[in-house]
GROMACS .gro file of N, CA and C in nm:
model
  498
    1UNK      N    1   5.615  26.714  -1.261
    1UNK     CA    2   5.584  26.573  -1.262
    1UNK      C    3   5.705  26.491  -1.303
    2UNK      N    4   5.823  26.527  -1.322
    2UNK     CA    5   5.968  26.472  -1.369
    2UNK      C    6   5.971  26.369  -1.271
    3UNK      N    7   5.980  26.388  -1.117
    3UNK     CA    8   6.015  26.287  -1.031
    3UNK      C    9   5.957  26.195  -1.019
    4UNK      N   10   5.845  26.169  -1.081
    4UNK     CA   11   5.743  26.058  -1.062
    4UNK      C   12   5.790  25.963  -1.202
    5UNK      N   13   5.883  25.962  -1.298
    5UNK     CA   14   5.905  25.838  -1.391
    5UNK      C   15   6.019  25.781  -1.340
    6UNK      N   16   6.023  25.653  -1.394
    6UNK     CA   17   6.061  25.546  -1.300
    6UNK      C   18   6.166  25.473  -1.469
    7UNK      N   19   6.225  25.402  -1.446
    7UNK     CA   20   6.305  25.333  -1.542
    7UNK      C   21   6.233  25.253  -1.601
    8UNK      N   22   6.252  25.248  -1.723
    8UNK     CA   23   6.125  25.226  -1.857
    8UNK      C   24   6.030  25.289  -1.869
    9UNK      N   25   5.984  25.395  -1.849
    9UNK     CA   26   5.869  25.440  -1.901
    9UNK      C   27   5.881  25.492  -1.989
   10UNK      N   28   5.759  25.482  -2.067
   10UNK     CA   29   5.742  25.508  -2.224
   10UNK      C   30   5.760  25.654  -2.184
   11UNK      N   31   5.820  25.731  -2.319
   11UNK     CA   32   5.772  25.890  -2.331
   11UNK      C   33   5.713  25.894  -2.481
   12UNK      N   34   5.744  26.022  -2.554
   12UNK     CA   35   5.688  26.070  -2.652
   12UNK      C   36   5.816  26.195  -2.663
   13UNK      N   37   5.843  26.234  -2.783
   13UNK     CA   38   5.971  26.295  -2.781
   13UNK      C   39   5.889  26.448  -2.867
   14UNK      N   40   5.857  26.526  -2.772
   14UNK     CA   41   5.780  26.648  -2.879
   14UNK      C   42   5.862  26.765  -2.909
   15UNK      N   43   5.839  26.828  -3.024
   15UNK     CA   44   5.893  26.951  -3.080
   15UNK      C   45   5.792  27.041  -3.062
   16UNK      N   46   5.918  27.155  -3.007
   16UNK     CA   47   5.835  27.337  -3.068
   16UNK      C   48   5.719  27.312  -3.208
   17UNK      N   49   5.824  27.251  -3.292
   17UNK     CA   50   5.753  27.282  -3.395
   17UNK      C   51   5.650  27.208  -3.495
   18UNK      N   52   5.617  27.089  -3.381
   18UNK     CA   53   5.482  26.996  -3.406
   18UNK      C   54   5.386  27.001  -3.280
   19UNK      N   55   5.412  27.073  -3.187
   19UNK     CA   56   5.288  27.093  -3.101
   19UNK      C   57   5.204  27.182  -3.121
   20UNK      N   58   5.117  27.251  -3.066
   20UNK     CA   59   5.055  27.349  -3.081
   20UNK      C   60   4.956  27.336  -2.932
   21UNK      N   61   4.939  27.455  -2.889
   21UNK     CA   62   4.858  27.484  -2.767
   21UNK      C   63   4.713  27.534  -2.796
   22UNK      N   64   4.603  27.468  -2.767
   22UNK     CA   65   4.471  27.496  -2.786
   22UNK      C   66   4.462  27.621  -2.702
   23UNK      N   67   4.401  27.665  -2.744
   23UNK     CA   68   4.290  27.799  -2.679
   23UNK      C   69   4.148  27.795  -2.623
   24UNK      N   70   4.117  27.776  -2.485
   24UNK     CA   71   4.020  27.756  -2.475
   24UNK      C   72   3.899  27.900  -2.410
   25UNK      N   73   3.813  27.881  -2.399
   25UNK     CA   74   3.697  27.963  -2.348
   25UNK      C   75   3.735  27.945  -2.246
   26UNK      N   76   3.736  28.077  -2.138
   26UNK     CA   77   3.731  28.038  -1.956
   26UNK      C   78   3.586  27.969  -1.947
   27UNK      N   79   3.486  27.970  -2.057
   27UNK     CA   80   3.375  27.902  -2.029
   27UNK      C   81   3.388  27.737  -1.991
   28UNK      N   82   3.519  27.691  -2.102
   28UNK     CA   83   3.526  27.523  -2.115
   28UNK      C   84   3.585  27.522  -2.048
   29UNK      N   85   3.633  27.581  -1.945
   29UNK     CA   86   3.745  27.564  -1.823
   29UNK      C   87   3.641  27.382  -1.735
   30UNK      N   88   3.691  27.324  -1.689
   30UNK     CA   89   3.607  27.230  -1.657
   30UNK      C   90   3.526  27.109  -1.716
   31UNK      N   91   3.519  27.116  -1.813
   31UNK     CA   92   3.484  27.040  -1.944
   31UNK      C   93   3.523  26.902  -1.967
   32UNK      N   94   3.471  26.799  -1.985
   32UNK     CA   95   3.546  26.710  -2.047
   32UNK      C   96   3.545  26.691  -2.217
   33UNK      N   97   3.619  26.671  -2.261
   33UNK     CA   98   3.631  26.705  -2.415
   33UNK      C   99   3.702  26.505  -2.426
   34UNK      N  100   3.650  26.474  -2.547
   34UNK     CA  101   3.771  26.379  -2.664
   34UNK      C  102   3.799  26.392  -2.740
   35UNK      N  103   3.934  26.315  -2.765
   35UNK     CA  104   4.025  26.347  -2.829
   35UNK      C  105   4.115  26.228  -2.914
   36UNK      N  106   4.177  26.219  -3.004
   36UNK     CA  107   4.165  26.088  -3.106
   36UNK      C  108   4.308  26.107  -3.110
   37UNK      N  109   4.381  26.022  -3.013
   37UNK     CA  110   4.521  25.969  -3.053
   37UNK      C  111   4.549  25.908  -3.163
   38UNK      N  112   4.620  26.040  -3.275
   38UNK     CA  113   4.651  25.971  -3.392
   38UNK      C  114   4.812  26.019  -3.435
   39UNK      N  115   4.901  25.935  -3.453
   39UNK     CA  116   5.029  25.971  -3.480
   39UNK      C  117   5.086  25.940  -3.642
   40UNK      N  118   5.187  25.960  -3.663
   40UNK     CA  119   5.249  25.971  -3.828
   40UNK      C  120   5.166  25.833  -3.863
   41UNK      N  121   5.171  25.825  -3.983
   41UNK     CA  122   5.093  25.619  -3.987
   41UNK      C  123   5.007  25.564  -3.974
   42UNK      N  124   4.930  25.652  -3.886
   42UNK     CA  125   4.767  25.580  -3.825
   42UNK      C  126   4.683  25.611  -3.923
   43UNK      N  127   4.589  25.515  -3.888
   43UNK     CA  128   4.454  25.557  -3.973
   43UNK      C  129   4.387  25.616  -3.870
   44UNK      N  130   4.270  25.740  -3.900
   44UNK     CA  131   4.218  25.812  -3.782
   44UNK      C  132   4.105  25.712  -3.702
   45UNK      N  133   4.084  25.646  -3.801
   45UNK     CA  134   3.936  25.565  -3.730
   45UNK      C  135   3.964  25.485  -3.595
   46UNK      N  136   4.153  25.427  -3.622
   46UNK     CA  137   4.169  25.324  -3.504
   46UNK      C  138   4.261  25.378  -3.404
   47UNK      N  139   4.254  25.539  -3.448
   47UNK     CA  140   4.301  25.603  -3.290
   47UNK      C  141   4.260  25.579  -3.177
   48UNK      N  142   4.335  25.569  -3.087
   48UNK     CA  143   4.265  25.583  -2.925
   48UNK      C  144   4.219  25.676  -2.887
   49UNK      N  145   4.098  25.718  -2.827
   49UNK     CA  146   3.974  25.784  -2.771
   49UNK      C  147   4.055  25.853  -2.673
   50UNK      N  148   4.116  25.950  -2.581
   50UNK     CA  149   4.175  25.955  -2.479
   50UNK      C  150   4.070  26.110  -2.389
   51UNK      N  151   4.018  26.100  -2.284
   51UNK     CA  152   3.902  26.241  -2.256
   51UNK      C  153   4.024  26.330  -2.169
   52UNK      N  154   4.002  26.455  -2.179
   52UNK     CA  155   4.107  26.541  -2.123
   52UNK      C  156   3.977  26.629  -2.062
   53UNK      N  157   4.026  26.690  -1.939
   53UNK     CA  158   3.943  26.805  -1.906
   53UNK      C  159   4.064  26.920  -1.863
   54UNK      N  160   3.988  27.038  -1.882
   54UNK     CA  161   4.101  27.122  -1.894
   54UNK      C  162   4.062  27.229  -1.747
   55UNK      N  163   4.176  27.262  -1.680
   55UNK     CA  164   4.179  27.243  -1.545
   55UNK      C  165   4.289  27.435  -1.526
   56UNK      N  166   4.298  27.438  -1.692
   56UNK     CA  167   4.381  27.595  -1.699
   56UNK      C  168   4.487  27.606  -1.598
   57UNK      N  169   4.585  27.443  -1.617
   57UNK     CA  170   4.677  27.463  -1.523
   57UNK      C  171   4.770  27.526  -1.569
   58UNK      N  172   4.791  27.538  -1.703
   58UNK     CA  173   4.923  27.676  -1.743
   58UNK      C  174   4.846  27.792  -1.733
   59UNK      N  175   4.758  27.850  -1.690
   59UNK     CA  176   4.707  27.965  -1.632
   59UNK      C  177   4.751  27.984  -1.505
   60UNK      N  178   4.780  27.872  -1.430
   60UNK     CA  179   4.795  27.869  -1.227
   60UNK      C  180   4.864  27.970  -1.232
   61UNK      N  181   4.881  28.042  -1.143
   61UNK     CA  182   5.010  28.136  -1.085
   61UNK      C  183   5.118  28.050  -1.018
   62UNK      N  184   5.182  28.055  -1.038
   62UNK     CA  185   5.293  27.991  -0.956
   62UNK      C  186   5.338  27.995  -0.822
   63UNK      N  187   5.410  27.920  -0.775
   63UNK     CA  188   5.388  27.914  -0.579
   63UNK      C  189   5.479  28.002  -0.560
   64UNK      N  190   5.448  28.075  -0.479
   64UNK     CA  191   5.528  28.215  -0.422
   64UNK      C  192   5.650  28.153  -0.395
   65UNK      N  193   5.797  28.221  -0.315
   65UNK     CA  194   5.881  28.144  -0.277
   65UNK      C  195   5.927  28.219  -0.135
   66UNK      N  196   6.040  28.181  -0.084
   66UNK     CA  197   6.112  28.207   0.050
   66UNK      C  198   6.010  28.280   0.157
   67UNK      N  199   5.900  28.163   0.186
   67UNK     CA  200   5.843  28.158   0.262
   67UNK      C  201   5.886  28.151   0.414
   68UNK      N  202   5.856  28.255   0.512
   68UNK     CA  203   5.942  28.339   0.646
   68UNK      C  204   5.862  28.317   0.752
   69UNK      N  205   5.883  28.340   0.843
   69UNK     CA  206   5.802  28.362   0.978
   69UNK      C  207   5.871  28.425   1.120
   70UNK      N  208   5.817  28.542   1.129
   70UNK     CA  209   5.858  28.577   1.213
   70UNK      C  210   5.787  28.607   1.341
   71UNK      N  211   5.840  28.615   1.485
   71UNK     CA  212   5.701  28.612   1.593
   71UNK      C  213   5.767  28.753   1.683
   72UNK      N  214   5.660  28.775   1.727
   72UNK     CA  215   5.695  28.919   1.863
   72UNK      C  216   5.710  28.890   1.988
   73UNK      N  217   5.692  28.906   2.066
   73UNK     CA  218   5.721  28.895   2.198
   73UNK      C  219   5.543  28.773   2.236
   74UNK      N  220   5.443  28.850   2.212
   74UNK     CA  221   5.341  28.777   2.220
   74UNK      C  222   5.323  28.628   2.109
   75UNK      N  223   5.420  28.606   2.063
   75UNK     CA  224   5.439  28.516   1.971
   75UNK      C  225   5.324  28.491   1.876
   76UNK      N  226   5.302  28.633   1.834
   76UNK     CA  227   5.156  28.667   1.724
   76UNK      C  228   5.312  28.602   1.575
   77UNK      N  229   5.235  28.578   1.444
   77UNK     CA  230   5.314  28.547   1.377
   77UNK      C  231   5.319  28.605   1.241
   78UNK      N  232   5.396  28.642   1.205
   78UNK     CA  233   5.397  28.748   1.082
   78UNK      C  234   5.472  28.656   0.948
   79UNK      N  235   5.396  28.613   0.898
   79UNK     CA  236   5.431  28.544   0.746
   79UNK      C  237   5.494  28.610   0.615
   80UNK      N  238   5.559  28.625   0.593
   80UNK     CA  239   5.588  28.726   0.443
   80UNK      C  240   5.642  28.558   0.325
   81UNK      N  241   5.632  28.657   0.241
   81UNK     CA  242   5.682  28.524   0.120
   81UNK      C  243   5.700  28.634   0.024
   82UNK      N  244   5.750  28.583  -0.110
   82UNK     CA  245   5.813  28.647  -0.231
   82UNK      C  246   5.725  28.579  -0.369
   83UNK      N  247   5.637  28.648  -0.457
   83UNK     CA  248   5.545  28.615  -0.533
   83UNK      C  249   5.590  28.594  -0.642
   84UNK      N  250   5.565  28.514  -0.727
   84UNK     CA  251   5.649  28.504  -0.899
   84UNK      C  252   5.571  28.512  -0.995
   85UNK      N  253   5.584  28.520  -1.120
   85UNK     CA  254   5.445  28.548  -1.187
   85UNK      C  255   5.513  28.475  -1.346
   86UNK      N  256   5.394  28.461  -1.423
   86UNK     CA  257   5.442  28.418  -1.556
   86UNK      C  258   5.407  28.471  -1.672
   87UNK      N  259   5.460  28.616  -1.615
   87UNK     CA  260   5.412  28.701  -1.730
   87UNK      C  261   5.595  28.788  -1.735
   88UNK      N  262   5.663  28.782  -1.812
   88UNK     CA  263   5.774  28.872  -1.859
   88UNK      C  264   5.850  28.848  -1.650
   89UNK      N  265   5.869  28.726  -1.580
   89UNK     CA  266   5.951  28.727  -1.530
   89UNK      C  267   6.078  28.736  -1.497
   90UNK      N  268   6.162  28.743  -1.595
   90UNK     CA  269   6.325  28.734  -1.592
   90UNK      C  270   6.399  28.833  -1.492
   91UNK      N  271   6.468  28.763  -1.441
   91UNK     CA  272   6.547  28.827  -1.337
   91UNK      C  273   6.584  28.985  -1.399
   92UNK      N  274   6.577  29.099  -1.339
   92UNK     CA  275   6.639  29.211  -1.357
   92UNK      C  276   6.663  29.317  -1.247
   93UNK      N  277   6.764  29.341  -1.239
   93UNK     CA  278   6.845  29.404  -1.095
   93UNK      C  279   6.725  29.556  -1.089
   94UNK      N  280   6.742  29.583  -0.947
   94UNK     CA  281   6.643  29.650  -0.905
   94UNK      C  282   6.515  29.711  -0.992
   95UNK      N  283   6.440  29.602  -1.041
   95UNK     CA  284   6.317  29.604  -1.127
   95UNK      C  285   6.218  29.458  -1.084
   96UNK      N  286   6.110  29.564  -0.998
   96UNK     CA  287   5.992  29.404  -0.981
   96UNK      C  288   5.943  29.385  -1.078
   97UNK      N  289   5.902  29.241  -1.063
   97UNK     CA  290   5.849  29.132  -1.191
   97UNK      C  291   5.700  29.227  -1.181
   98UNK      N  292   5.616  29.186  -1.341
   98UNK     CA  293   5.467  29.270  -1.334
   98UNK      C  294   5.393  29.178  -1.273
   99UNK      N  295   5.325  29.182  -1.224
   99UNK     CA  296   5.200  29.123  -1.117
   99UNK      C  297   5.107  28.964  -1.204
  100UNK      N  298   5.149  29.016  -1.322
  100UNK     CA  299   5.026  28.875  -1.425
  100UNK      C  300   4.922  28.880  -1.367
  101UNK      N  301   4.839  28.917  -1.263
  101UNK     CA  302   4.724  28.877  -1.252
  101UNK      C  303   4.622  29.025  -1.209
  102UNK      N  304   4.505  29.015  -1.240
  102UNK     CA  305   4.433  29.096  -1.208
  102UNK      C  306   4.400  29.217  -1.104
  103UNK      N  307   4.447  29.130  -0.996
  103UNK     CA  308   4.466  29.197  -0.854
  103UNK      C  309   4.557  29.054  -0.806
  104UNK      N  310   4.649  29.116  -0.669
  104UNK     CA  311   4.739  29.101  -0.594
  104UNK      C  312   4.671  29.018  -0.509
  105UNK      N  313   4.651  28.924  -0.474
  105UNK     CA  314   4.572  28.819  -0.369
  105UNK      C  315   4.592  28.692  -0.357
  106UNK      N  316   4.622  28.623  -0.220
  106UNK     CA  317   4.688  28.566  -0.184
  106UNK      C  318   4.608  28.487  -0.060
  107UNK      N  319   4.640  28.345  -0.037
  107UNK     CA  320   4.525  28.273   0.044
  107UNK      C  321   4.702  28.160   0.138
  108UNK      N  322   4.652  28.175   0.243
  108UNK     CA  323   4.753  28.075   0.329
  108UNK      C  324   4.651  27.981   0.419
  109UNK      N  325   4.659  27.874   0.386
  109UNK     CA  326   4.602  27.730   0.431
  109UNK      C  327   4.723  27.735   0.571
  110UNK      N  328   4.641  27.667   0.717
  110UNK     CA  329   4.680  27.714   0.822
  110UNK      C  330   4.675  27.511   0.856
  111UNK      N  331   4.786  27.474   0.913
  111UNK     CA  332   4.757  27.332   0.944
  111UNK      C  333   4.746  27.256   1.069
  112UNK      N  334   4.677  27.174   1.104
  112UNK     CA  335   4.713  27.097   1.220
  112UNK      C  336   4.739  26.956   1.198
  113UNK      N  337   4.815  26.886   1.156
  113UNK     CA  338   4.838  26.769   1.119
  113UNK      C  339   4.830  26.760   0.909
  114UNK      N  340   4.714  26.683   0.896
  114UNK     CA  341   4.678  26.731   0.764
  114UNK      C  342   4.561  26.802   0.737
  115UNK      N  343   4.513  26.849   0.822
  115UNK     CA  344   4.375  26.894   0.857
  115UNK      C  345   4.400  27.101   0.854
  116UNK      N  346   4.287  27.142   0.728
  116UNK     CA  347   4.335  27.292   0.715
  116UNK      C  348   4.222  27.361   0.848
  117UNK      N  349   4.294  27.459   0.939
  117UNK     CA  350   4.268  27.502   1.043
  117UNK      C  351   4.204  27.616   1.057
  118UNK      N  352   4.210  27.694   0.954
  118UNK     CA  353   4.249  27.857   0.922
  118UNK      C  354   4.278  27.868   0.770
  119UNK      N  355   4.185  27.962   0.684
  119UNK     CA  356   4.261  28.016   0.597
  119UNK      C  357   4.259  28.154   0.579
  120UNK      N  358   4.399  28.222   0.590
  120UNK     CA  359   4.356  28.377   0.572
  120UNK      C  360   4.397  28.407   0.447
  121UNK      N  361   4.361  28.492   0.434
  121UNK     CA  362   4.313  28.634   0.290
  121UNK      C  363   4.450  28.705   0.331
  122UNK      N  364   4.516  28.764   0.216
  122UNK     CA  365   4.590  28.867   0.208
  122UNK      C  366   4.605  28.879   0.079
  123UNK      N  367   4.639  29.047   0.064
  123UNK     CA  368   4.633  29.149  -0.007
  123UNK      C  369   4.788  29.183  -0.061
  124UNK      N  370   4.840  29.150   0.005
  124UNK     CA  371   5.004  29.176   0.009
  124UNK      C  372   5.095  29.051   0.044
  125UNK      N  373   5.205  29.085   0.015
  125UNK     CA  374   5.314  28.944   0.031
  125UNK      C  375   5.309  28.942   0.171
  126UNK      N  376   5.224  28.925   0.296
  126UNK     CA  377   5.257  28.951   0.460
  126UNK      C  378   5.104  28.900   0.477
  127UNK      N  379   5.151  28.804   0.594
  127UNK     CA  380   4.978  28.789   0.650
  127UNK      C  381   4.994  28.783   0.838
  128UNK      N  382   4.923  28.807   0.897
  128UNK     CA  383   4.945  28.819   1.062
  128UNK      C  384   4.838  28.666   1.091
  129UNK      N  385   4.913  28.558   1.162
  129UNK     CA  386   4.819  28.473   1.242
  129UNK      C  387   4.841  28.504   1.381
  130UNK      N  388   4.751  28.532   1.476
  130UNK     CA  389   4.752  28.588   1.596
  130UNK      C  390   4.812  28.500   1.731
  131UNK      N  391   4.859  28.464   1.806
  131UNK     CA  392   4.871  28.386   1.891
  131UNK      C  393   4.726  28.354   2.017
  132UNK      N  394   4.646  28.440   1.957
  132UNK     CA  395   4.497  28.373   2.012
  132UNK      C  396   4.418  28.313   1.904
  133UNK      N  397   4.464  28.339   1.779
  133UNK     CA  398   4.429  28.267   1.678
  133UNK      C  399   4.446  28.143   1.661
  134UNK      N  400   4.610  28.134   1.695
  134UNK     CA  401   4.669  27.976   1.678
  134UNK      C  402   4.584  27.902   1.797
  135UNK      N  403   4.561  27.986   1.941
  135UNK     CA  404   4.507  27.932   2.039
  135UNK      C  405   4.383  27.823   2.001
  136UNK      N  406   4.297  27.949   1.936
  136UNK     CA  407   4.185  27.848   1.860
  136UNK      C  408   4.152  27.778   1.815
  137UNK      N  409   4.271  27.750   1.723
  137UNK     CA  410   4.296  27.660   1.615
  137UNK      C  411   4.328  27.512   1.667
  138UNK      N  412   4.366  27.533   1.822
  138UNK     CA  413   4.453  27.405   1.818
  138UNK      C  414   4.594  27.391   1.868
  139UNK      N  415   4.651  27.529   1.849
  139UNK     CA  416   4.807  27.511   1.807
  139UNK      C  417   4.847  27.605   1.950
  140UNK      N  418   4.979  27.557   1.925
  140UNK     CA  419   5.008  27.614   2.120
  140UNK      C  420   5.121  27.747   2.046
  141UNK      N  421   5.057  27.887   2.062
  141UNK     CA  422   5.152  27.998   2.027
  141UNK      C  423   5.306  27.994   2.045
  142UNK      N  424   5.367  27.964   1.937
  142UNK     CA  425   5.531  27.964   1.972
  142UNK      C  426   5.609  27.852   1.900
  143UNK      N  427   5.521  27.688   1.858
  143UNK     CA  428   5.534  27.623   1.833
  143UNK      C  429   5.553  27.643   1.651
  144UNK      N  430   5.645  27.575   1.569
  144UNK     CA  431   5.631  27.592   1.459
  144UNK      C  432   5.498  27.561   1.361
  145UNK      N  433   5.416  27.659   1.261
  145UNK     CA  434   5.337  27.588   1.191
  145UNK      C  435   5.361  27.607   1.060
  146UNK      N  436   5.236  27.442   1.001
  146UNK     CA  437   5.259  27.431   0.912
  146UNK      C  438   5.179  27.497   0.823
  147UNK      N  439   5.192  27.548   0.672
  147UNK     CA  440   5.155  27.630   0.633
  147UNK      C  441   5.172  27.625   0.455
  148UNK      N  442   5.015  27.669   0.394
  148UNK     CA  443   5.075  27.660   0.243
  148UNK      C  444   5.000  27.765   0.214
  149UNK      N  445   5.063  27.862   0.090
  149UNK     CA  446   5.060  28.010   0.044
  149UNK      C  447   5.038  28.003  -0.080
  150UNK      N  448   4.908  28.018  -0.126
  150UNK     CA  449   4.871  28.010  -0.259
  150UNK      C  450   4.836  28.200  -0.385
  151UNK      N  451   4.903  28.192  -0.463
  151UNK     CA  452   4.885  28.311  -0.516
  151UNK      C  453   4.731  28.310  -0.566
  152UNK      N  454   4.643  28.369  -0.622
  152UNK     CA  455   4.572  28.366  -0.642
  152UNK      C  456   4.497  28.478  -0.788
  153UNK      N  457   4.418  28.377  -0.872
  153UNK     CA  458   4.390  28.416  -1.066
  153UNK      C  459   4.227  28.472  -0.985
  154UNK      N  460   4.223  28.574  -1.091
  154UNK     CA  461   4.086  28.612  -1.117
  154UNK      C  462   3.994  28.465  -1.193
  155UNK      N  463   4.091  28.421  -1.286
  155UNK     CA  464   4.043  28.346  -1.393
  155UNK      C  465   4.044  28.200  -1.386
  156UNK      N  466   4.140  28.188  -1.278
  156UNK     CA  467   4.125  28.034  -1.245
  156UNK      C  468   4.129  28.005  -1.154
  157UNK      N  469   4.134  28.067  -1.024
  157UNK     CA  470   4.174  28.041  -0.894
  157UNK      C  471   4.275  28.011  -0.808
  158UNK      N  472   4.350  27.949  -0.677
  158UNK     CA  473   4.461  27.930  -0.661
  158UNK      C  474   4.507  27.874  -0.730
  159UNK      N  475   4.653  27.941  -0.712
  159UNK     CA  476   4.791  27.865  -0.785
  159UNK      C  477   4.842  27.751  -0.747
  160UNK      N  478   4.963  27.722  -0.770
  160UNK     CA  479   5.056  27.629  -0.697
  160UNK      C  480   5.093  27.675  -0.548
  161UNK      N  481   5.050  27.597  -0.479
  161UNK     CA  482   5.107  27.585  -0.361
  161UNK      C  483   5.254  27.574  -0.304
  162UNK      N  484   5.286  27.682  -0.247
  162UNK     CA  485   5.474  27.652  -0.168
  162UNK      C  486   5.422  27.602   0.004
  163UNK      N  487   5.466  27.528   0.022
  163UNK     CA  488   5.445  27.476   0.140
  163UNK      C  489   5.563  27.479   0.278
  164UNK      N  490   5.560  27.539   0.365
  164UNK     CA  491   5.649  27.569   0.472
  164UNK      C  492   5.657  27.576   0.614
  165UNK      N  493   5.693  27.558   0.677
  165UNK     CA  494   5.689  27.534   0.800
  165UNK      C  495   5.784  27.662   0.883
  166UNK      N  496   5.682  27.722   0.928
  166UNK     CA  497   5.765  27.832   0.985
  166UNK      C  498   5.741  27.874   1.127
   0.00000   0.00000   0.00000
C-alpha cells in the first residue's frame, strides 16, 4: 500500500518495540471487532471508536512469481510460475524454500477483458489451458492471455495474486 500516499499525509511512526500483534481464533477470522484509539496523553473515554475486521491478511500466501507461458504446436498452453512462502524463506543456493502451507495448491483466474473465464486447479507450479479450452472461453488459441495465479491456505484461502499476461 506504499504507492497509494500522496504528499502530506499523516502517518504514525511505530516501533518493534511498542507494537504488538494480536492473535486471533481462525474462528474470528471475519469478525468485526472495536477498538479505542488511545495514544501517550489521552484519556481512554475520549478515544476514537475505530471497527477492524480481520481478514488474516498476514496469513495470505504470497503471489507466486516469474509467471511463463509456453504453447505447442496446437497452441494448447502450459503455465508454470515460481511459489514463495513466508515461512523461513531466505534465499539459499541449491535448497527449496519449505512449502508454509498445508498442501501445495494453486488456483489461476483465466481472463477475457475483466471478466474471469476459467478457473483451473493445480497441484503443482504448472497448469495446461487447452486451445479448445481457450476456444470456449472466448479467446482465439495463440493469442496472448490474461491471467492471475493465486497460491492457496488451508486456513485462509487465496493469496496474493501475481498477475500476467502470457
Amino acid at each position: 500500500a506504499c504507492d497509494q500516499h500522496v504528499s502530506g499525509d499523516l502517518f504514525i511512526l511505530l516501533s518493534v518495540s511498542t507494537i504488538e500483534r494480536i492473535d486471533m481464533a481462525s474462528g474470528d477470522l471475519g469478525a468485526e471487532y472495536i477498538y479505542r484509539a488511545v495514544s501517550f496523553g489521552m484519556n481512554f473515554e475520549t478515544g476514537q471508536l475505530r471497527s477492524f475486521t480481520n481478514i488474516a491478511r498476514g496469513s495470505m500466501p504470497y503471489s507466486p512469481v516469474h509467471v511463463d507461458g509456453s504453447r505447442d504446436v496446437s497452441n494448447n498452453l502450459t503455465i508454470t510460475w515460481i511459489r514463495r512462502t513466508r515461512i523461513m524463506g531466505e534465499w539459499q543456493d541449491s535448497i527449496d524454500a519449505p512449502l508454509g502451507e498445508d498442501s501445495e495448491s494453486y488456483e489461476i483466474d483465466i481472463y477475457d477483458g475483466a471478466t474471469v473465464v476459467r478457473t483451473i486447479a493445480a497441484a503443482t507450479e504448472t497448469a495446461s489451458y487447452t486451445a479448445v479450452q481457450q476456444t470456449a472461453d472466448g479467446l482465439t488459441p495463440g493469442d496472448p492471455v490474461i491471467l492471475k495465479v493465486y497460491q492457496l491456505s488451508a486456513q485462509v484461502g487465496r493469496g496474493f495474486p501475481r498477475q500476467a499476461t502470457v
